[in-house]
């Protein structure tokens, strides 16, 4: 099992550009989520999904879109990048909601 | 929502020392996890421990749900234990995990 994979590892965007961060898991987990990590802030939940076709907002959803068309994939879209979205983004999955979560390696995003 | 506080914020140890990290939470929980973020940024699962005690090698964790805290014990620390330790809790009425701000641990050789 590859576990949770994320691409790209690093990305630099200009303000106003859009992009998609990819996340995939091969553990047949129902629950997937996206977090951002900023210095001194811990991790904050952006969006989550309890299964294919079902998504919901977390603590900091503004400026981000998600969809879940398959169990395996949960992409995060930045619609119009802003410098405030400079952060490290982590994808996580678990068997079901409230079960043990497993994290991907992260994507370091810089918006100039 | 639930508040999660970790202490101490920073900890510096000599190799071989023992330490206790604390995670306090403001509400009852049905999910409590401890993670280690290594210096390369990778988040590693340590324990899934909504209640009780678990041990894994030199590390152990105890969650006392009725008193709303969890402890992570590191014995005979090694330089590879350096990094940031996070706890994350999900309260009974929520689906959203809340992370503490972490304890930064440096172990000197």
PDB file of C-alpha atoms in Angstrom:
ATOM      1  CA  UNK A   1       0.000   0.000   0.000  1.00  0.00           C
ATOM      2  CA  UNK A   2       1.214   3.484  -0.868  1.00  0.00           C
ATOM      3  CA  UNK A   3      -1.007   4.961   1.856  1.00  0.00           C
ATOM      4  CA  UNK A   4      -1.892   8.622   1.301  1.00  0.00           C
ATOM      5  CA  UNK A   5      -0.087  10.323  -1.564  1.00  0.00           C
ATOM      6  CA  UNK A   6      -0.024  14.011  -2.473  1.00  0.00           C
ATOM      7  CA  UNK A   7       1.219  15.887  -5.507  1.00  0.00           C
ATOM      8  CA  UNK A   8       2.993  18.170  -6.063  1.00  0.00           C
ATOM      9  CA  UNK A   9       5.465  18.369  -3.152  1.00  0.00           C
ATOM     10  CA  UNK A  10       6.229  22.033  -3.831  1.00  0.00           C
ATOM     11  CA  UNK A  11       4.416  24.722  -5.807  1.00  0.00           C
ATOM     12  CA  UNK A  12       4.866  28.438  -6.392  1.00  0.00           C
ATOM     13  CA  UNK A  13       1.905  30.442  -7.705  1.00  0.00           C
ATOM     14  CA  UNK A  14       1.324  34.046  -8.569  1.00  0.00           C
ATOM     15  CA  UNK A  15      -1.605  35.883  -7.000  1.00  0.00           C
ATOM     16  CA  UNK A  16      -4.791  35.139  -8.927  1.00  0.00           C
ATOM     17  CA  UNK A  17      -3.651  31.844 -10.443  1.00  0.00           C
ATOM     18  CA  UNK A  18      -5.618  28.683  -9.849  1.00  0.00           C
ATOM     19  CA  UNK A  19      -4.387  25.176  -9.233  1.00  0.00           C
ATOM     20  CA  UNK A  20      -5.377  21.772  -7.919  1.00  0.00           C
ATOM     21  CA  UNK A  21      -3.583  19.865  -5.191  1.00  0.00           C
ATOM     22  CA  UNK A  22      -3.968  16.139  -5.672  1.00  0.00           C
ATOM     23  CA  UNK A  23      -4.597  13.586  -2.926  1.00  0.00           C
ATOM     24  CA  UNK A  24      -5.112   9.857  -3.297  1.00  0.00           C
ATOM     25  CA  UNK A  25      -5.346   6.902  -0.928  1.00  0.00           C
ATOM     26  CA  UNK A  26      -5.346   3.180  -1.611  1.00  0.00           C
ATOM     27  CA  UNK A  27      -6.708   1.968   1.740  1.00  0.00           C
ATOM     28  CA  UNK A  28     -10.394   2.102   0.767  1.00  0.00           C
ATOM     29  CA  UNK A  29     -10.975   4.747   3.422  1.00  0.00           C
ATOM     30  CA  UNK A  30     -14.337   6.473   3.458  1.00  0.00           C
ATOM     31  CA  UNK A  31     -13.195   9.656   5.199  1.00  0.00           C
ATOM     32  CA  UNK A  32     -10.739  12.109   3.626  1.00  0.00           C
ATOM     33  CA  UNK A  33      -9.815  15.615   4.637  1.00  0.00           C
ATOM     34  CA  UNK A  34      -7.577  18.573   3.852  1.00  0.00           C
ATOM     35  CA  UNK A  35      -5.663  20.629   6.406  1.00  0.00           C
ATOM     36  CA  UNK A  36      -3.414  23.603   6.234  1.00  0.00           C
ATOM     37  CA  UNK A  37      -0.518  24.138   8.614  1.00  0.00           C
ATOM     38  CA  UNK A  38       0.770  27.601   9.383  1.00  0.00           C
ATOM     39  CA  UNK A  39       3.593  28.468  11.816  1.00  0.00           C
ATOM     40  CA  UNK A  40       2.385  28.433  15.418  1.00  0.00           C
ATOM     41  CA  UNK A  41      -1.188  27.511  14.404  1.00  0.00           C
ATOM     42  CA  UNK A  42      -1.201  23.731  14.425  1.00  0.00           C
ATOM     43  CA  UNK A  43      -3.320  22.153  11.691  1.00  0.00           C
ATOM     44  CA  UNK A  44      -6.670  23.559  10.642  1.00  0.00           C
ATOM     45  CA  UNK A  45      -9.322  21.651   8.717  1.00  0.00           C
ATOM     46  CA  UNK A  46     -10.277  23.088   5.319  1.00  0.00           C
ATOM     47  CA  UNK A  47     -12.769  20.563   3.883  1.00  0.00           C
ATOM     48  CA  UNK A  48     -13.652  16.961   4.488  1.00  0.00           C
ATOM     49  CA  UNK A  49     -15.556  14.131   2.832  1.00  0.00           C
ATOM     50  CA  UNK A  50     -17.311  11.143   4.408  1.00  0.00           C
ATOM     51  CA  UNK A  51     -17.631   9.290   1.102  1.00  0.00           C
ATOM     52  CA  UNK A  52     -17.816   9.651  -2.663  1.00  0.00           C
ATOM     53  CA  UNK A  53     -20.149  12.484  -3.620  1.00  0.00           C
ATOM     54  CA  UNK A  54     -20.277  13.962  -0.088  1.00  0.00           C
ATOM     55  CA  UNK A  55     -18.184  16.915   1.060  1.00  0.00           C
ATOM     56  CA  UNK A  56     -18.460  19.496   3.811  1.00  0.00           C
ATOM     57  CA  UNK A  57     -16.666  22.563   5.093  1.00  0.00           C
ATOM     58  CA  UNK A  58     -14.174  22.581   7.908  1.00  0.00           C
ATOM     59  CA  UNK A  59     -12.803  25.446   9.933  1.00  0.00           C
ATOM     60  CA  UNK A  60     -11.166  27.494   7.123  1.00  0.00           C
ATOM     61  CA  UNK A  61     -12.941  26.711   3.807  1.00  0.00           C
ATOM     62  CA  UNK A  62     -12.900  30.117   2.113  1.00  0.00           C
ATOM     63  CA  UNK A  63     -10.953  30.227  -1.158  1.00  0.00           C
ATOM     64  CA  UNK A  64     -10.927  26.434  -1.578  1.00  0.00           C
ATOM     65  CA  UNK A  65     -13.110  23.963  -3.449  1.00  0.00           C
ATOM     66  CA  UNK A  66     -13.281  20.180  -3.207  1.00  0.00           C
ATOM     67  CA  UNK A  67     -15.094  17.323  -4.871  1.00  0.00           C
ATOM     68  CA  UNK A  68     -15.065  13.570  -4.305  1.00  0.00           C
ATOM     69  CA  UNK A  69     -16.034  11.607  -7.385  1.00  0.00           C
ATOM     70  CA  UNK A  70     -14.246   8.405  -6.297  1.00  0.00           C
ATOM     71  CA  UNK A  71     -13.357   6.811  -2.963  1.00  0.00           C
ATOM     72  CA  UNK A  72      -9.647   7.091  -3.761  1.00  0.00           C
ATOM     73  CA  UNK A  73      -9.236  10.738  -4.785  1.00  0.00           C
ATOM     74  CA  UNK A  74      -9.940  14.033  -3.031  1.00  0.00           C
ATOM     75  CA  UNK A  75      -8.488  17.022  -4.920  1.00  0.00           C
ATOM     76  CA  UNK A  76      -8.292  20.507  -3.406  1.00  0.00           C
ATOM     77  CA  UNK A  77      -8.753  23.460  -5.767  1.00  0.00           C
ATOM     78  CA  UNK A  78      -7.511  26.955  -5.160  1.00  0.00           C
ATOM     79  CA  UNK A  79      -9.766  29.160  -7.241  1.00  0.00           C
ATOM     80  CA  UNK A  80      -7.758  32.420  -7.194  1.00  0.00           C
ATOM     81  CA  UNK A  81      -4.598  32.116  -5.142  1.00  0.00           C
ATOM     82  CA  UNK A  82      -3.807  34.776  -2.544  1.00  0.00           C
ATOM     83  CA  UNK A  83      -0.631  35.310  -0.469  1.00  0.00           C
ATOM     84  CA  UNK A  84      -2.667  34.336   2.636  1.00  0.00           C
ATOM     85  CA  UNK A  85      -2.891  30.821   1.174  1.00  0.00           C
ATOM     86  CA  UNK A  86       0.857  30.344   1.460  1.00  0.00           C
ATOM     87  CA  UNK A  87       1.023  27.311   3.711  1.00  0.00           C
ATOM     88  CA  UNK A  88       1.757  23.609   3.940  1.00  0.00           C
ATOM     89  CA  UNK A  89      -1.222  21.506   2.921  1.00  0.00           C
ATOM     90  CA  UNK A  90      -1.840  18.006   4.259  1.00  0.00           C
ATOM     91  CA  UNK A  91      -4.338  15.455   3.100  1.00  0.00           C
ATOM     92  CA  UNK A  92      -5.517  12.769   5.530  1.00  0.00           C
ATOM     93  CA  UNK A  93      -7.749   9.723   5.418  1.00  0.00           C
ATOM     94  CA  UNK A  94      -9.356   7.310   7.853  1.00  0.00           C
ATOM     95  CA  UNK A  95     -11.539   4.219   7.638  1.00  0.00           C
ATOM     96  CA  UNK A  96     -14.520   6.256   8.763  1.00  0.00           C
ATOM     97  CA  UNK A  97     -15.053   9.609  10.407  1.00  0.00           C
ATOM     98  CA  UNK A  98     -13.632   9.773  13.954  1.00  0.00           C
ATOM     99  CA  UNK A  99     -11.333   6.811  13.309  1.00  0.00           C
ATOM    100  CA  UNK A 100      -7.534   6.978  13.303  1.00  0.00           C
ATOM    101  CA  UNK A 101      -6.285   9.393  10.646  1.00  0.00           C
ATOM    102  CA  UNK A 102      -3.282   8.875   8.352  1.00  0.00           C
ATOM    103  CA  UNK A 103      -1.548  11.818   6.721  1.00  0.00           C
ATOM    104  CA  UNK A 104       0.094  12.344   3.361  1.00  0.00           C
ATOM    105  CA  UNK A 105       3.564  13.905   3.027  1.00  0.00           C
ATOM    106  CA  UNK A 106       2.264  17.426   2.422  1.00  0.00           C
ATOM    107  CA  UNK A 107       2.450  20.085  -0.292  1.00  0.00           C
ATOM    108  CA  UNK A 108       4.366  23.295   0.381  1.00  0.00           C
ATOM    109  CA  UNK A 109       2.618  26.139  -1.458  1.00  0.00           C
ATOM    110  CA  UNK A 110       3.956  29.659  -1.861  1.00  0.00           C
ATOM    111  CA  UNK A 111       1.806  32.411  -3.373  1.00  0.00           C
ATOM    112  CA  UNK A 112       3.677  35.534  -4.456  1.00  0.00           C
TER     113      UNK A 112
ATOM    114  CA  UNK B   1     -15.974  24.031  19.645  1.00  0.00           C
ATOM    115  CA  UNK B   2     -13.550  22.003  21.677  1.00  0.00           C
ATOM    116  CA  UNK B   3     -10.375  23.701  22.887  1.00  0.00           C
ATOM    117  CA  UNK B   4      -7.133  21.706  22.878  1.00  0.00           C
ATOM    118  CA  UNK B   5      -4.111  22.964  24.784  1.00  0.00           C
ATOM    119  CA  UNK B   6      -0.685  21.363  24.861  1.00  0.00           C
ATOM    120  CA  UNK B   7       2.122  21.878  27.320  1.00  0.00           C
ATOM    121  CA  UNK B   8       4.914  22.648  27.497  1.00  0.00           C
ATOM    122  CA  UNK B   9       5.241  24.542  24.202  1.00  0.00           C
ATOM    123  CA  UNK B  10       8.974  23.859  24.049  1.00  0.00           C
ATOM    124  CA  UNK B  11      11.166  21.196  25.597  1.00  0.00           C
ATOM    125  CA  UNK B  12      14.916  20.653  25.383  1.00  0.00           C
ATOM    126  CA  UNK B  13      16.417  17.396  26.625  1.00  0.00           C
ATOM    127  CA  UNK B  14      19.696  15.551  26.740  1.00  0.00           C
ATOM    128  CA  UNK B  15      19.717  12.163  25.113  1.00  0.00           C
ATOM    129  CA  UNK B  16      18.595   9.520  27.574  1.00  0.00           C
ATOM    130  CA  UNK B  17      16.230  11.754  29.553  1.00  0.00           C
ATOM    131  CA  UNK B  18      12.541  11.048  30.095  1.00  0.00           C
ATOM    132  CA  UNK B  19       9.713  13.485  29.431  1.00  0.00           C
ATOM    133  CA  UNK B  20       5.954  13.911  29.733  1.00  0.00           C
ATOM    134  CA  UNK B  21       3.883  15.931  27.283  1.00  0.00           C
ATOM    135  CA  UNK B  22       0.366  16.976  28.183  1.00  0.00           C
ATOM    136  CA  UNK B  23      -2.786  17.580  26.154  1.00  0.00           C
ATOM    137  CA  UNK B  24      -5.822  19.147  27.848  1.00  0.00           C
ATOM    138  CA  UNK B  25      -9.200  19.314  26.137  1.00  0.00           C
ATOM    139  CA  UNK B  26     -12.298  21.241  27.078  1.00  0.00           C
ATOM    140  CA  UNK B  27     -15.021  18.714  26.207  1.00  0.00           C
ATOM    141  CA  UNK B  28     -15.630  14.992  26.202  1.00  0.00           C
ATOM    142  CA  UNK B  29     -13.911  13.269  23.299  1.00  0.00           C
ATOM    143  CA  UNK B  30     -14.497  10.159  21.230  1.00  0.00           C
ATOM    144  CA  UNK B  31     -11.246  10.445  19.276  1.00  0.00           C
ATOM    145  CA  UNK B  32      -7.811  11.444  20.546  1.00  0.00           C
ATOM    146  CA  UNK B  33      -4.623  10.999  18.551  1.00  0.00           C
ATOM    147  CA  UNK B  34      -0.963  11.816  19.113  1.00  0.00           C
ATOM    148  CA  UNK B  35       1.304  12.614  16.164  1.00  0.00           C
ATOM    149  CA  UNK B  36       4.985  13.284  15.739  1.00  0.00           C
ATOM    150  CA  UNK B  37       5.989  15.761  13.044  1.00  0.00           C
ATOM    151  CA  UNK B  38       9.621  15.050  12.231  1.00  0.00           C
ATOM    152  CA  UNK B  39      12.087  17.733  11.094  1.00  0.00           C
ATOM    153  CA  UNK B  40      11.244  16.927   7.443  1.00  0.00           C
ATOM    154  CA  UNK B  41       7.599  17.803   8.062  1.00  0.00           C
ATOM    155  CA  UNK B  42       6.155  14.297   7.927  1.00  0.00           C
ATOM    156  CA  UNK B  43       3.259  13.593  10.312  1.00  0.00           C
ATOM    157  CA  UNK B  44       3.610  10.178  11.930  1.00  0.00           C
ATOM    158  CA  UNK B  45       0.845   8.465  13.877  1.00  0.00           C
ATOM    159  CA  UNK B  46       1.875   7.608  17.395  1.00  0.00           C
ATOM    160  CA  UNK B  47      -1.291   6.652  19.209  1.00  0.00           C
ATOM    161  CA  UNK B  48      -5.026   6.524  18.685  1.00  0.00           C
ATOM    162  CA  UNK B  49      -6.164   6.677  22.296  1.00  0.00           C
ATOM    163  CA  UNK B  50      -9.608   8.081  23.165  1.00  0.00           C
ATOM    164  CA  UNK B  51      -9.252   6.427  26.586  1.00  0.00           C
ATOM    165  CA  UNK B  52      -6.922   4.137  28.519  1.00  0.00           C
ATOM    166  CA  UNK B  53      -3.208   3.439  28.181  1.00  0.00           C
ATOM    167  CA  UNK B  54      -1.111   2.200  25.285  1.00  0.00           C
ATOM    168  CA  UNK B  55       2.582   1.526  24.888  1.00  0.00           C
ATOM    169  CA  UNK B  56       4.799   1.300  21.829  1.00  0.00           C
ATOM    170  CA  UNK B  57       8.462   0.783  22.610  1.00  0.00           C
ATOM    171  CA  UNK B  58       9.849   3.798  24.456  1.00  0.00           C
ATOM    172  CA  UNK B  59       6.629   5.734  24.010  1.00  0.00           C
ATOM    173  CA  UNK B  60       3.421   5.363  25.927  1.00  0.00           C
ATOM    174  CA  UNK B  61       0.228   7.384  26.208  1.00  0.00           C
ATOM    175  CA  UNK B  62      -2.595   7.658  28.700  1.00  0.00           C
ATOM    176  CA  UNK B  63      -5.930   9.379  28.198  1.00  0.00           C
ATOM    177  CA  UNK B  64      -8.161  10.084  31.192  1.00  0.00           C
ATOM    178  CA  UNK B  65     -11.326  11.060  29.376  1.00  0.00           C
ATOM    179  CA  UNK B  66     -13.293  11.883  32.546  1.00  0.00           C
ATOM    180  CA  UNK B  67     -10.651  14.436  33.561  1.00  0.00           C
ATOM    181  CA  UNK B  68     -10.146  15.687  29.998  1.00  0.00           C
ATOM    182  CA  UNK B  69      -6.457  15.178  29.485  1.00  0.00           C
ATOM    183  CA  UNK B  70      -3.976  12.921  27.745  1.00  0.00           C
ATOM    184  CA  UNK B  71      -0.284  12.372  28.461  1.00  0.00           C
ATOM    185  CA  UNK B  72       2.481  11.224  26.154  1.00  0.00           C
ATOM    186  CA  UNK B  73       5.538   9.712  27.847  1.00  0.00           C
ATOM    187  CA  UNK B  74       8.881   9.483  26.112  1.00  0.00           C
ATOM    188  CA  UNK B  75      11.503   7.428  27.910  1.00  0.00           C
ATOM    189  CA  UNK B  76      15.241   7.282  27.184  1.00  0.00           C
ATOM    190  CA  UNK B  77      14.900   9.991  24.557  1.00  0.00           C
ATOM    191  CA  UNK B  78      16.957   9.850  21.372  1.00  0.00           C
ATOM    192  CA  UNK B  79      17.934  12.571  18.905  1.00  0.00           C
ATOM    193  CA  UNK B  80      15.485  11.046  16.420  1.00  0.00           C
ATOM    194  CA  UNK B  81      12.659  11.955  18.837  1.00  0.00           C
ATOM    195  CA  UNK B  82      13.194  15.628  17.974  1.00  0.00           C
ATOM    196  CA  UNK B  83      10.329  17.382  16.247  1.00  0.00           C
ATOM    197  CA  UNK B  84       6.878  18.632  17.139  1.00  0.00           C
ATOM    198  CA  UNK B  85       4.306  16.508  18.942  1.00  0.00           C
ATOM    199  CA  UNK B  86       0.635  17.227  18.291  1.00  0.00           C
ATOM    200  CA  UNK B  87      -2.500  15.929  19.884  1.00  0.00           C
ATOM    201  CA  UNK B  88      -5.818  16.107  18.047  1.00  0.00           C
ATOM    202  CA  UNK B  89      -9.239  15.605  19.560  1.00  0.00           C
ATOM    203  CA  UNK B  90     -12.771  15.172  18.254  1.00  0.00           C
ATOM    204  CA  UNK B  91     -15.517  16.028  20.709  1.00  0.00           C
ATOM    205  CA  UNK B  92     -18.644  13.956  21.074  1.00  0.00           C
ATOM    206  CA  UNK B  93     -20.852  16.282  19.079  1.00  0.00           C
ATOM    207  CA  UNK B  94     -18.475  17.078  16.232  1.00  0.00           C
ATOM    208  CA  UNK B  95     -16.857  15.554  13.182  1.00  0.00           C
ATOM    209  CA  UNK B  96     -14.029  18.075  13.075  1.00  0.00           C
ATOM    210  CA  UNK B  97     -10.676  17.210  14.698  1.00  0.00           C
ATOM    211  CA  UNK B  98      -9.097  20.062  16.598  1.00  0.00           C
ATOM    212  CA  UNK B  99      -5.331  20.122  16.880  1.00  0.00           C
ATOM    213  CA  UNK B 100      -3.322  21.605  19.689  1.00  0.00           C
ATOM    214  CA  UNK B 101      -0.483  23.952  18.802  1.00  0.00           C
ATOM    215  CA  UNK B 102       2.090  21.297  19.567  1.00  0.00           C
ATOM    216  CA  UNK B 103       5.114  20.732  21.806  1.00  0.00           C
ATOM    217  CA  UNK B 104       8.445  21.340  20.103  1.00  0.00           C
ATOM    218  CA  UNK B 105      11.034  18.842  21.375  1.00  0.00           C
ATOM    219  CA  UNK B 106      14.771  19.083  20.811  1.00  0.00           C
ATOM    220  CA  UNK B 107      16.947  16.207  21.998  1.00  0.00           C
ATOM    221  CA  UNK B 108      20.660  16.971  22.153  1.00  0.00           C
ATOM    222  CA  UNK B 109      23.269  14.187  21.855  1.00  0.00           C
TER     223      UNK B 109
END
